[in-house]
CSV table of C-alpha atoms in Angstrom, one decimal:
chain,number,residue,atom,x,y,z
A,1,MET,CA,0.0,0.0,0.0
A,2,GLY,CA,2.8,2.4,0.8
A,3,THR,CA,2.7,4.7,3.8
A,4,LEU,CA,2.1,8.1,2.3
A,5,THR,CA,-1.0,7.9,0.1
A,6,PRO,CA,-1.9,10.7,-2.4
A,7,THR,CA,-4.9,11.6,-0.3
A,8,ALA,CA,-2.9,11.9,2.9
A,9,ILE,CA,-0.2,14.0,1.2
A,10,LYS,CA,-2.8,16.4,-0.3
A,11,ARG,CA,-4.3,16.9,3.1
A,12,TRP,CA,-1.0,17.7,4.7
A,13,ILE,CA,0.0,20.1,1.9
A,14,ALA,CA,-3.3,21.9,2.3
A,15,LEU,CA,-3.0,22.3,6.1
A,16,GLU,CA,0.6,23.4,5.9
A,17,MET,CA,0.1,25.9,3.1
A,18,LYS,CA,-2.8,27.5,5.0
A,19,ARG,CA,-0.8,27.6,8.3
A,20,LEU,CA,2.2,29.1,6.5
A,21,ARG,CA,0.1,31.8,4.9
A,22,GLU,CA,-1.6,32.7,8.1
A,23,ALA,CA,1.7,32.8,10.0
A,24,ALA,CA,3.1,35.2,7.3
A,25,GLY,CA,0.1,37.5,7.9
A,26,TYR,CA,-1.5,37.2,4.4
A,27,ASP,CA,-5.1,36.5,3.4
A,28,ARG,CA,-6.0,34.4,0.4
A,29,ALA,CA,-6.5,37.4,-1.8
A,30,ALA,CA,-2.9,38.5,-1.3
A,31,ALA,CA,-1.6,35.1,-1.9
A,32,ALA,CA,-3.6,34.8,-5.1
A,33,GLU,CA,-2.4,38.2,-6.3
A,34,ARG,CA,1.2,37.1,-5.8
A,35,ILE,CA,0.8,34.2,-8.2
A,36,GLY,CA,-1.5,36.2,-10.5
A,37,LYS,CA,-4.4,33.8,-10.2
A,38,ALA,CA,-8.0,33.8,-8.7
A,39,THR,CA,-8.5,33.5,-5.0
A,40,THR,CA,-10.3,30.2,-5.6
A,41,VAL,CA,-6.9,28.7,-6.6
A,42,ILE,CA,-5.6,29.3,-3.1
A,43,ALA,CA,-8.9,28.1,-1.6
A,44,HIS,CA,-8.7,24.8,-3.6
A,45,ILE,CA,-5.1,24.3,-2.5
A,46,GLU,CA,-5.9,24.9,1.2
A,47,THR,CA,-8.9,22.6,1.2
A,48,SER,CA,-7.0,19.8,-0.5
A,49,ARG,CA,-9.2,19.9,-3.6
A,50,ASN,CA,-6.1,20.5,-5.8
A,51,LEU,CA,-2.4,20.2,-5.5
A,52,PRO,CA,-0.4,23.4,-6.2
A,53,ALA,CA,1.4,23.8,-9.5
A,54,PRO,CA,5.2,23.6,-8.9
A,55,ALA,CA,5.8,27.1,-10.1
A,56,ASP,CA,3.0,28.5,-7.8
A,57,LEU,CA,4.3,26.5,-4.9
A,58,GLU,CA,7.8,28.0,-5.1
A,59,ILE,CA,6.5,31.5,-5.4
A,60,LEU,CA,4.1,31.1,-2.5
A,61,LEU,CA,6.7,29.5,-0.2
A,62,ASP,CA,9.0,32.4,-0.9
A,63,PHE,CA,6.2,34.8,-0.3
A,64,TYR,CA,5.5,33.2,3.0
A,65,GLY,CA,9.1,33.5,4.0
A,66,VAL,CA,10.1,29.8,3.9
A,67,PRO,CA,11.7,29.3,0.4
A,68,GLU,CA,14.0,26.6,1.9
A,69,ARG,CA,11.0,24.3,2.3
A,70,ALA,CA,10.3,24.2,-1.4
A,71,PRO,CA,12.3,21.0,-2.2
A,72,ARG,CA,10.3,19.0,0.4
A,73,PHE,CA,7.0,20.3,-0.8
A,74,LEU,CA,7.9,19.7,-4.5
A,75,ASP,CA,8.9,16.2,-3.7
A,76,LEU,CA,5.7,15.4,-1.9
A,77,THR,CA,3.7,17.0,-4.7
A,78,LYS,CA,5.4,14.7,-7.2
A,79,ARG,CA,4.8,11.7,-5.1
A,80,ALA,CA,1.1,12.5,-4.8
A,81,LYS,CA,0.7,12.9,-8.5
A,82,ARG,CA,2.6,9.7,-9.3
A,83,GLY,CA,0.9,7.7,-6.6
A,84,ARG,CA,-2.3,5.8,-6.5
A,85,ASP,CA,-4.6,5.3,-3.5
A,86,TRP,CA,-4.6,1.6,-2.8
A,87,TRP,CA,-8.4,1.4,-2.3
A,88,ILE,CA,-9.2,2.7,-5.8
A,89,ASN,CA,-10.3,-0.8,-6.8
A,90,PHE,CA,-13.0,-0.7,-4.1
A,91,ASP,CA,-14.0,3.0,-4.8
A,92,HIS,CA,-17.4,2.2,-6.2
A,93,GLY,CA,-18.6,1.1,-2.8
A,94,VAL,CA,-16.7,3.6,-0.6
A,95,PHE,CA,-18.6,6.6,0.8
A,96,ASP,CA,-17.0,9.8,-0.4
A,97,TRP,CA,-16.5,10.9,3.2
A,98,PHE,CA,-14.6,7.7,4.0
A,99,ASN,CA,-11.9,8.1,1.3
A,100,LEU,CA,-10.0,10.6,3.4
A,101,TYR,CA,-10.1,8.3,6.4
A,102,LEU,CA,-8.6,5.5,4.4
A,103,GLY,CA,-5.7,7.7,3.3
A,104,LEU,CA,-5.1,9.0,6.8
A,105,GLU,CA,-5.3,5.6,8.5
A,106,THR,CA,-2.8,4.1,6.0
A,107,GLY,CA,-0.4,6.9,6.6
A,108,ALA,CA,-0.7,7.1,10.4
A,109,ALA,CA,2.2,6.4,12.8
A,110,ARG,CA,-0.2,6.0,15.8
A,111,ILE,CA,-3.9,5.1,15.9
A,112,SER,CA,-5.8,5.5,19.1
A,113,THR,CA,-9.4,4.2,19.1
A,114,VAL,CA,-12.3,4.3,21.4
A,115,ASP,CA,-15.2,2.0,20.5
A,116,MET,CA,-18.5,1.7,22.3
A,117,VAL,CA,-20.5,-0.7,20.1
A,118,VAL,CA,-18.4,-2.9,17.8
A,119,LEU,CA,-14.7,-3.7,17.4
A,120,PRO,CA,-12.6,-1.4,15.3
A,121,GLY,CA,-12.3,-2.5,11.6
A,122,LEU,CA,-8.6,-3.2,12.0
A,123,PHE,CA,-9.3,-5.9,14.5
A,124,GLN,CA,-12.3,-7.6,12.9
A,125,THR,CA,-12.2,-11.2,11.6
A,126,ARG,CA,-13.8,-11.6,8.2
A,127,ASP,CA,-16.9,-13.4,9.7
A,128,TYR,CA,-17.4,-10.7,12.3
A,129,ALA,CA,-17.1,-8.0,9.7
A,130,LEU,CA,-19.5,-9.8,7.4
A,131,ALA,CA,-22.1,-10.0,10.2
A,132,ILE,CA,-21.7,-6.3,11.1
A,133,MET,CA,-21.9,-5.1,7.5
A,134,ARG,CA,-24.8,-7.4,6.5
A,135,GLU,CA,-26.9,-5.7,9.2
A,136,GLY,CA,-25.5,-2.2,8.8
A,137,ARG,CA,-27.1,-1.3,5.4
A,138,ARG,CA,-29.0,-2.6,2.5
A,139,TRP,CA,-26.9,-4.1,-0.3
A,140,ASP,CA,-27.8,-4.4,-3.9
A,141,ASN,CA,-26.3,-7.9,-4.1
A,142,LYS,CA,-24.0,-10.3,-2.3
A,143,ALA,CA,-21.1,-9.3,-4.4
A,144,GLU,CA,-21.2,-5.7,-3.3
A,145,LEU,CA,-21.3,-6.8,0.3
A,146,GLU,CA,-18.3,-9.2,-0.2
A,147,THR,CA,-16.4,-6.4,-1.9
A,148,MET,CA,-16.8,-4.1,1.1
A,149,VAL,CA,-15.7,-6.9,3.5
A,150,ASP,CA,-12.7,-7.3,1.2
A,151,LEU,CA,-11.9,-3.6,1.7
A,152,ARG,CA,-12.1,-3.9,5.5
A,153,MET,CA,-9.7,-6.9,5.4
A,154,ALA,CA,-7.3,-5.0,3.0
A,155,ARG,CA,-7.1,-2.2,5.6
A,156,GLN,CA,-5.6,-4.6,8.0
A,157,GLU,CA,-2.5,-5.0,5.9
A,158,ILE,CA,-1.0,-2.1,7.7
A,159,LEU,CA,-0.8,-4.4,10.8
A,160,ASP,CA,1.9,-6.4,9.0
A,161,ARG,CA,3.6,-3.7,7.0
A,162,PRO,CA,7.3,-4.3,7.1
A,163,GLY,CA,9.3,-1.7,9.0
A,164,ASP,CA,6.6,0.9,9.8
A,165,THR,CA,3.6,-0.8,11.4
A,166,PRO,CA,1.6,1.8,13.3
A,167,GLN,CA,1.3,1.9,17.1
A,168,ILE,CA,-2.3,1.1,18.0
A,169,TRP,CA,-4.0,1.7,21.3
A,170,SER,CA,-7.6,0.6,21.5
A,171,ILE,CA,-10.1,1.2,24.3
A,172,LEU,CA,-13.2,-1.1,24.1
A,173,ASP,CA,-16.3,-0.8,26.1
A,174,GLU,CA,-17.1,-4.1,27.9
A,175,SER,CA,-20.3,-4.4,26.0
A,176,VAL,CA,-18.4,-4.7,22.7
A,177,LEU,CA,-16.8,-8.0,24.0
A,178,HIS,CA,-20.1,-9.4,25.3
A,179,ARG,CA,-22.1,-8.7,22.1
A,180,GLN,CA,-22.3,-12.0,20.2
A,181,VAL,CA,-21.9,-10.6,16.7
A,182,GLY,CA,-22.5,-13.4,14.2
A,183,GLY,CA,-23.3,-15.9,17.0
A,184,PRO,CA,-21.2,-17.7,19.6
A,185,ALA,CA,-18.9,-19.4,17.2
A,186,VAL,CA,-18.0,-16.3,15.3
A,187,MET,CA,-17.6,-14.3,18.4
A,188,HIS,CA,-15.4,-17.0,20.0
A,189,ASP,CA,-13.0,-16.9,17.0
A,190,GLN,CA,-13.1,-13.1,17.1
A,191,LEU,CA,-12.0,-13.1,20.8
A,192,LEU,CA,-9.2,-15.5,20.0
A,193,HIS,CA,-8.1,-13.2,17.2
A,194,LEU,CA,-8.2,-10.2,19.6
A,195,MET,CA,-6.1,-12.2,22.0
A,196,ASP,CA,-3.5,-12.8,19.3
A,197,LEU,CA,-3.4,-9.1,18.4
A,198,SER,CA,-3.0,-8.0,22.0
A,199,GLU,CA,0.2,-10.0,22.2
A,200,ARG,CA,1.8,-7.8,19.5
A,201,SER,CA,4.4,-5.2,20.7
A,202,ASN,CA,2.7,-2.4,18.7
A,203,ILE,CA,-0.8,-3.1,19.9
A,204,ASP,CA,-2.3,-2.3,23.3
A,205,ILE,CA,-6.0,-3.1,24.1
A,206,GLN,CA,-7.9,-2.0,27.2
A,207,VAL,CA,-11.4,-2.9,28.2
A,208,LEU,CA,-13.5,-0.2,29.8
A,209,PRO,CA,-15.5,-2.3,32.4
A,210,PHE,CA,-19.2,-1.6,33.3
A,211,THR,CA,-17.9,-0.9,36.8
A,212,ALA,CA,-16.1,2.2,35.5
A,213,GLY,CA,-19.5,4.0,35.4
A,214,ALA,CA,-19.9,7.3,33.6
A,215,HIS,CA,-17.1,8.2,31.2
A,216,GLY,CA,-16.1,10.8,28.6
A,217,ALA,CA,-17.0,8.7,25.5
A,218,SER,CA,-20.6,8.0,26.3
A,219,ASP,CA,-21.6,9.9,23.1
A,220,GLY,CA,-19.8,7.4,20.9
A,221,MET,CA,-16.6,6.3,19.1
A,222,PHE,CA,-13.7,8.3,18.0
A,223,VAL,CA,-10.2,7.7,16.5
A,224,LEU,CA,-7.1,9.8,17.0
A,225,LEU,CA,-4.6,9.7,14.2
A,226,ASP,CA,-1.0,10.9,14.6
A,227,TYR,CA,1.4,11.0,11.6
A,228,PRO,CA,5.1,10.2,10.9
A,229,PRO,CA,7.9,12.8,10.7
A,230,GLU,CA,7.3,13.3,7.0
A,231,PHE,CA,4.2,15.3,8.0
A,232,SER,CA,6.1,17.7,10.3
A,233,GLY,CA,3.9,20.2,12.1
A,234,ASP,CA,0.7,18.2,11.5
A,235,PRO,CA,-1.3,18.3,14.8
A,236,GLY,CA,-3.1,15.0,14.0
A,237,THR,CA,-6.7,14.2,13.2
A,238,VAL,CA,-9.8,13.1,15.2
A,239,TYR,CA,-12.3,11.0,13.2
A,240,VAL,CA,-15.8,10.5,14.4
A,241,GLU,CA,-18.4,8.4,12.5
A,242,ASN,CA,-22.1,8.1,12.6
A,243,ARG,CA,-24.6,6.4,10.3
A,244,ARG,CA,-24.7,9.3,7.8
A,245,GLU,CA,-21.2,10.7,7.7
A,246,GLY,CA,-17.6,10.8,9.0
A,247,LEU,CA,-16.4,14.0,10.7
A,248,TYR,CA,-12.8,15.2,10.8
A,249,TYR,CA,-11.3,17.6,13.4
A,250,ASP,CA,-7.8,19.0,13.2
A,251,ASP,CA,-8.2,22.2,15.2
A,252,LYS,CA,-5.6,22.1,18.0
A,253,GLU,CA,-8.2,22.8,20.7
A,254,ASP,CA,-10.5,20.0,19.5
A,255,LEU,CA,-7.5,17.7,19.4
A,256,ARG,CA,-6.5,18.7,23.0
A,257,ARG,CA,-10.0,17.8,24.3
A,258,PHE,CA,-10.1,14.5,22.6
A,259,ARG,CA,-6.6,13.6,23.8
A,260,ASN,CA,-7.6,14.5,27.3
A,261,THR,CA,-10.7,12.3,27.1
A,262,PHE,CA,-8.6,9.4,25.7
A,263,GLU,CA,-6.1,9.8,28.6
A,264,ARG,CA,-8.9,9.7,31.2
A,265,LEU,CA,-10.4,6.6,29.6
A,266,GLN,CA,-7.0,4.9,29.7
A,267,ALA,CA,-7.0,5.6,33.5
A,268,GLN,CA,-10.5,4.2,33.9
A,269,ALA,CA,-10.0,1.1,31.8
A,270,GLU,CA,-8.4,-2.2,32.8
A,271,ASN,CA,-4.7,-2.4,31.9
A,272,PRO,CA,-3.7,-4.4,28.9
A,273,GLY,CA,-2.6,-7.4,31.0
A,274,ARG,CA,-5.9,-7.6,32.8
A,275,THR,CA,-7.7,-7.0,29.6
A,276,ARG,CA,-6.1,-10.1,28.0
A,277,THR,CA,-7.2,-12.2,30.9
A,278,PHE,CA,-10.8,-10.8,30.6
A,279,ILE,CA,-10.9,-11.6,26.9
A,280,GLN,CA,-9.5,-15.1,27.5
A,281,ASN,CA,-12.2,-15.8,30.1
A,282,LEU,CA,-15.0,-14.6,27.8
A,283,ALA,CA,-13.6,-16.9,25.0
A,284,ARG,CA,-13.6,-19.8,27.4
A,285,GLU,CA,-17.2,-19.2,28.4
A,286,LEU,CA,-18.3,-19.0,24.8
A,287,ASN,CA,-16.5,-22.3,24.0
A,288,GLU,CA,-18.3,-24.0,26.8
A,289,GLN,CA,-21.8,-22.9,25.6
């Protein structure tokens, strides 16, 4: 798949170009005037709709007072233009708002998840994913459903990516582990898979027990994505999903609030060792049914 997808690169260039312009004290109109183009050209760059033309990029970076950063930006721009998002073969079934998440997840160095209803997609077995997705929406045919399950399985390739597997920290509400998605046999296999994942050095899993009481994620799931050094200055992204859409937050204050919530949940949840024992006991109980 490659770590830096065109979608992730375009987003970083957009955020950084906006940040640099604002730090230099210019509005979009001034930047557009400097390159002799319409203000919409700057708007499209800063919203990741379009990549900047190389000549415009060099002029703008000089205008913003950071001409030394041009080689790095030019290199990333070329990589984005040459690259191909790995999920393009599944694109006919991917919601438009989910395309960005696929790019960001693939490029993330650290993924921190909080899930209140079902396991995160990166941890799901195929049978568990099939059961979830079958009930989640109406499908035109079985082939369409199978294709989307294939996509979910393909996302999991980052867990075995040579050299740069992301660090993953997952907090699961206890109800997620009790809910028998697909029936006892499917859930038993899923719990065993979760046990295997929890033994990996780059994955930490914590269960948030019922006894924890009220907590900061009672309004639903969220994912915190942090990026590698290539995306220097990127504050990260919070992703929140509901039935209708996916929402993205990259404002520093929003990120601070979500990070604080995640840290409080880590303190309330069972530690990874106790969580492994909890999952093991649940799997044993299901096997005895």
